[in-house]
XYZ file of C-alpha atoms in Angstrom:
363
model
C 0.000 0.000 0.000
C 1.194 3.487 -0.827
C 1.295 5.655 2.276
C -0.643 8.960 1.930
C 1.308 12.232 2.073
C -0.651 13.157 5.205
C 0.945 10.236 7.039
C 4.389 11.149 5.678
C 3.991 14.676 7.020
C 2.592 13.458 10.344
C 5.416 10.994 11.037
C 7.973 13.540 9.839
C 6.577 16.238 12.125
C 6.637 13.919 15.136
C 10.251 12.977 14.410
C 11.251 16.626 13.912
C 9.761 17.703 17.247
C 11.487 14.872 19.121
C 14.856 15.492 17.441
C 14.611 19.248 18.142
C 13.829 18.608 21.814
C 16.706 16.119 22.073
C 19.086 18.583 20.410
C 18.118 21.391 22.806
C 18.690 19.123 25.811
C 22.077 18.037 24.447
C 23.057 21.693 23.856
C 22.083 22.669 27.409
C 24.088 19.811 28.954
C 27.089 20.531 26.713
C 27.060 24.227 27.595
C 26.901 23.589 31.344
C 29.756 21.062 31.259
C 31.935 23.178 28.967
C 31.254 26.374 30.929
C 32.273 24.709 34.201
C 35.469 23.489 32.525
C 36.219 27.006 31.259
C 35.709 28.387 34.772
C 38.203 25.823 36.065
C 40.777 26.659 33.389
C 40.493 30.414 33.957
C 40.233 30.159 37.752
C 43.903 31.054 38.284
C 43.776 33.969 35.836
C 42.074 37.326 36.033
C 39.531 36.742 33.289
C 36.208 38.641 33.464
C 33.153 36.449 33.991
C 31.492 37.926 30.912
C 34.495 36.897 28.802
C 34.299 33.317 30.094
C 30.566 33.296 29.372
C 31.104 34.583 25.834
C 33.804 31.944 25.280
C 31.346 29.241 26.302
C 28.683 30.593 23.965
C 31.166 30.905 21.093
C 32.202 27.253 21.369
C 28.662 25.935 21.879
C 27.773 25.693 18.136
C 30.903 23.658 17.422
C 30.206 21.253 20.291
C 26.518 20.941 19.449
C 27.399 20.270 15.804
C 29.329 17.164 16.872
C 26.370 16.074 19.024
C 23.802 16.298 16.206
C 24.035 12.610 15.176
C 23.352 11.547 18.749
C 20.497 14.039 19.049
C 19.013 12.406 15.939
C 19.515 8.946 17.488
C 17.886 9.759 20.830
C 15.192 11.962 19.279
C 14.230 9.253 16.781
C 14.062 6.649 19.553
C 11.844 8.978 21.558
C 9.497 9.608 18.609
C 9.265 5.929 17.625
C 8.610 4.812 21.206
C 5.808 7.359 21.531
C 4.250 6.172 18.272
C 4.563 2.546 19.391
C 3.094 3.268 22.832
C 0.000 4.903 21.295
C -0.305 1.970 18.839
C -0.071 4.308 15.847
C 2.494 2.030 14.249
C 0.117 -0.895 14.821
C -2.652 0.935 12.966
C -0.242 1.846 10.152
C 0.847 -1.780 9.794
C -2.766 -2.963 9.857
C -3.579 -0.637 6.964
C -0.830 -2.205 4.868
C 1.977 0.285 5.484
C 5.403 -1.329 5.936
C 8.008 -0.281 8.489
C 10.194 1.096 5.705
C 7.412 3.435 4.628
C 6.823 5.022 8.024
C 10.600 5.217 8.580
C 11.086 7.046 5.281
C 9.977 10.504 6.601
C 12.434 10.324 9.510
C 15.284 9.166 7.245
C 14.569 11.966 4.756
C 14.382 14.451 7.623
C 17.763 13.261 8.951
C 19.324 13.738 5.500
C 17.897 17.263 5.259
C 19.073 18.167 8.778
C 22.535 16.758 8.050
C 22.843 18.647 4.777
C 21.743 21.892 6.425
C 24.160 21.309 9.303
C 27.088 20.916 6.892
C 26.154 23.648 4.419
C 24.829 26.350 6.765
C 25.375 25.549 10.446
C 29.007 24.453 10.053
C 30.272 27.801 8.596
C 28.602 29.617 11.500
C 30.125 27.224 14.041
C 33.574 27.535 12.390
C 33.489 31.345 12.544
C 32.457 31.309 16.205
C 35.010 28.699 17.281
C 37.701 30.702 15.474
C 36.810 33.673 17.662
C 36.788 31.383 20.708
C 40.317 30.138 19.979
C 41.539 33.724 19.659
C 40.132 34.498 23.132
C 41.512 31.223 24.490
C 44.989 32.040 23.168
C 44.824 35.466 24.792
C 43.317 34.620 28.188
C 44.095 30.941 28.774
C 47.232 29.986 26.867
C 48.789 33.437 27.110
C 50.040 33.476 23.522
C 48.578 34.049 20.089
C 48.948 31.984 16.946
C 52.474 31.809 15.540
C 51.786 30.557 12.061
C 49.781 31.596 9.010
C 49.723 29.865 5.630
C 48.462 31.684 2.541
C 48.915 31.746 -1.216
C 51.947 34.022 -0.737
C 53.712 31.436 1.427
C 54.244 30.842 5.103
C 54.410 33.554 7.761
C 55.884 32.738 11.171
C 56.341 34.940 14.223
C 58.670 34.345 17.158
C 59.435 36.459 20.207
C 61.914 36.410 23.106
C 63.490 38.809 25.608
C 65.574 40.449 22.851
C 62.625 41.284 20.580
C 60.692 39.502 17.881
C 61.181 38.183 14.369
C 58.759 37.783 11.487
C 59.737 34.996 9.089
C 58.406 34.564 5.567
C 59.120 31.533 3.401
C 57.854 30.514 -0.013
C 57.870 26.832 0.923
C 58.735 24.297 3.603
C 60.000 20.729 3.815
C 60.033 18.137 6.593
C 56.737 19.477 7.957
C 58.206 22.848 8.956
C 61.787 22.017 9.940
C 63.301 23.499 6.763
C 62.182 26.730 5.080
C 62.968 27.743 1.479
C 63.474 31.254 0.057
C 63.440 32.919 3.457
C 63.031 36.569 4.449
C 63.334 37.472 8.145
C 62.467 40.862 9.655
C 64.061 41.571 13.037
C 62.535 43.987 15.604
C 63.553 45.050 19.105
C 61.282 45.116 22.171
C 60.006 48.575 21.150
C 58.846 47.178 17.780
C 61.577 49.129 15.965
C 62.999 47.571 12.808
C 66.574 46.301 13.304
C 67.530 44.246 10.264
C 66.369 42.111 7.373
C 67.782 38.699 6.493
C 67.430 37.147 3.022
C 68.518 33.536 2.635
C 68.144 30.447 0.471
C 66.944 28.265 3.335
C 66.693 28.021 7.111
C 66.615 24.906 9.277
C 65.017 24.735 12.721
C 67.383 23.199 15.228
C 67.703 23.004 18.990
C 67.050 26.574 20.122
C 68.129 28.220 16.878
C 67.504 28.726 13.177
C 70.471 27.682 11.053
C 70.308 30.045 8.057
C 72.386 29.285 4.953
C 73.771 31.920 2.544
C 72.271 34.762 4.551
C 72.364 38.384 3.466
C 71.902 40.659 6.498
C 70.807 44.235 5.777
C 70.994 46.692 8.712
C 69.831 50.338 8.435
C 72.823 52.632 7.902
C 75.267 49.772 7.255
C 76.459 47.784 4.271
C 74.831 44.432 3.565
C 76.777 41.588 5.165
C 77.047 38.088 3.705
C 77.127 35.027 5.987
C 77.589 31.478 4.793
C 75.880 30.328 7.993
C 73.892 32.614 10.283
C 72.460 31.409 13.603
C 69.263 33.078 14.856
C 68.195 32.119 18.414
C 64.603 30.897 18.789
C 62.327 29.426 21.430
C 60.257 27.646 18.792
C 60.050 23.880 18.468
C 58.558 21.772 15.695
C 55.642 20.870 17.977
C 54.830 24.532 18.658
C 54.975 25.369 14.971
C 52.598 22.544 14.036
C 50.247 23.324 16.934
C 49.929 26.871 15.591
C 48.157 25.638 12.486
C 44.502 26.611 12.334
C 42.324 23.948 13.920
C 40.140 22.081 11.398
C 37.115 23.192 13.431
C 37.871 26.848 12.606
C 37.510 26.218 8.862
C 34.104 25.752 7.286
C 33.174 22.923 4.940
C 33.474 25.327 1.999
C 36.883 26.732 3.044
C 38.586 23.406 3.688
C 39.360 22.373 0.055
C 41.219 25.629 -0.645
C 43.097 25.451 2.661
C 44.073 21.823 1.977
C 45.474 22.783 -1.413
C 47.363 25.771 0.032
C 48.866 23.725 2.887
C 49.988 20.983 0.516
C 51.582 23.511 -1.833
C 53.397 25.029 1.154
C 54.799 21.614 2.056
C 52.688 20.782 5.114
C 50.637 17.657 5.601
C 46.908 18.347 5.236
C 45.828 14.874 6.360
C 43.743 15.967 9.340
C 42.006 18.646 7.249
C 41.142 16.121 4.540
C 39.835 13.797 7.237
C 37.710 16.574 8.729
C 36.254 17.479 5.318
C 35.256 13.893 4.584
C 33.814 13.537 8.073
C 31.602 16.573 7.453
C 30.598 15.276 4.019
C 29.512 11.941 5.521
C 27.472 13.534 8.324
C 24.062 13.567 6.529
C 24.399 9.826 5.863
C 25.502 9.213 9.453
C 22.362 10.978 10.681
C 20.205 8.852 8.393
C 21.957 5.756 9.776
C 21.116 6.958 13.294
C 17.407 6.788 12.417
C 17.803 3.152 11.344
C 19.719 2.324 14.530
C 17.000 4.020 16.596
C 14.297 2.038 14.794
C 15.999 -1.235 15.713
C 15.486 -0.505 19.412
C 12.124 1.266 19.403
C 9.775 -0.404 16.894
C 9.054 -3.306 19.226
C 5.433 -3.454 20.395
C 5.104 -2.128 23.949
C 2.794 -4.980 24.921
C 5.644 -7.430 24.370
C 7.651 -5.793 27.152
C 11.393 -5.331 27.402
C 11.217 -1.699 26.271
C 13.517 -0.528 29.065
C 16.238 -2.972 28.042
C 15.922 -1.893 24.415
C 16.262 1.786 25.363
C 19.411 1.026 27.360
C 20.747 -1.012 24.433
C 20.072 1.922 22.094
C 21.943 4.333 24.367
C 24.864 1.919 24.666
C 24.952 1.550 20.879
C 25.180 5.343 20.591
C 28.218 5.471 22.876
C 29.762 2.490 21.090
C 29.340 4.306 17.782
C 30.998 7.407 19.286
C 33.950 5.261 20.414
C 34.157 3.521 17.029
C 34.121 6.878 15.209
C 36.934 8.186 17.415
C 39.027 5.081 16.746
C 38.612 5.264 12.960
C 39.382 8.998 12.931
C 42.499 8.424 15.040
C 43.659 5.703 12.637
C 42.954 7.991 9.693
C 44.831 10.910 11.279
C 47.897 8.713 11.760
C 47.770 7.447 8.183
C 47.096 3.858 9.268
C 43.708 3.849 7.508
C 42.830 5.647 4.252
C 41.152 8.990 4.891
C 37.980 8.174 2.960
C 37.564 4.834 4.720
C 38.191 6.341 8.166
C 35.672 9.149 7.673
C 32.908 7.259 5.868
C 33.020 3.820 7.514
C 31.023 4.809 10.664
C 28.103 6.028 8.534
C 28.024 3.049 6.185
C 28.601 0.399 8.858
C 25.848 1.932 11.017
C 23.464 2.050 8.047
C 24.160 -1.564 7.084
C 23.756 -2.831 10.656
C 20.573 -0.826 11.181
C 19.100 -1.938 7.875
C 19.987 -5.602 8.497
C 18.387 -5.572 11.964
C 15.202 -3.958 10.647
C 14.996 -6.532 7.837
C 15.383 -9.280 10.448
C 12.700 -7.802 12.716
C 10.172 -6.982 10.002
C 10.724 -9.677 7.385
C 12.079 -12.495 9.505
């Protein structure tokens, strides 16, 4: 039997209301936990309460974005259990409607929500978390970002008790240890220009930059040539790599260009590629969450065991979270291909959910 559009809209509306309520609850819990953590981290620093509050609000969209699949899971379970408890699914089955038909509105809704989250909500969350990280660097870490990568090359800033240096390089090798076609601007503690260094390359060592074929130009003096010039630094390879923009600060639409720029500069863009594919797979992961929810909530309430099924559904959600973290960690380390690491949670969840529903409904 073909299900009327009225029933499609009814089941879809019930699922939407439950998912929205679940998402709001998840956002409230996430904000409280994150805000308490921010208060702990800023407790030893003189940070205004309003600044801490704004930091919590700025990071909330990014956190809630990661919780959307689980909001869809719990919201769908809630909606399906309510429809089962009121025997509306029983009536639908009696009229000739299959389980796949009354699941279709929720699956379509999950795909729409996931697409909107990636295309619209993600750029907003990325912009806000970028502002959050700027405030975090200023008030919590006590230092700002050191590194910027653009089409014109790499820009790096370092500072110590003698002043600061701004380094520009057209390319890098060894993930930031060696710089090519280097220009360094030296400033004192009063931000007054001291000298400029032009060199073929510079290598980051233990507490110093080893600069080869350096030409040092100082105001009022002749240019000096140095086969090897040593510039003290407090930078380490770890600090340089940590200064890269977090993948969360780049929107789904900005990531491809950033990946290309980072690769041209000589840096690995593996974690950015992984993040892009993870975002691209999110609508399908949300649709898979509806199927997983249906496995644990389509059982008739008169048969009992609903409590155990709800607990099993919650446990499956946490297991999926753990599985996703494992695959992403393997992908980030290059152990697993990026596409497989990012897409496998969605497809495995969909296949398991579909198989269980086939078993329940068709024997």
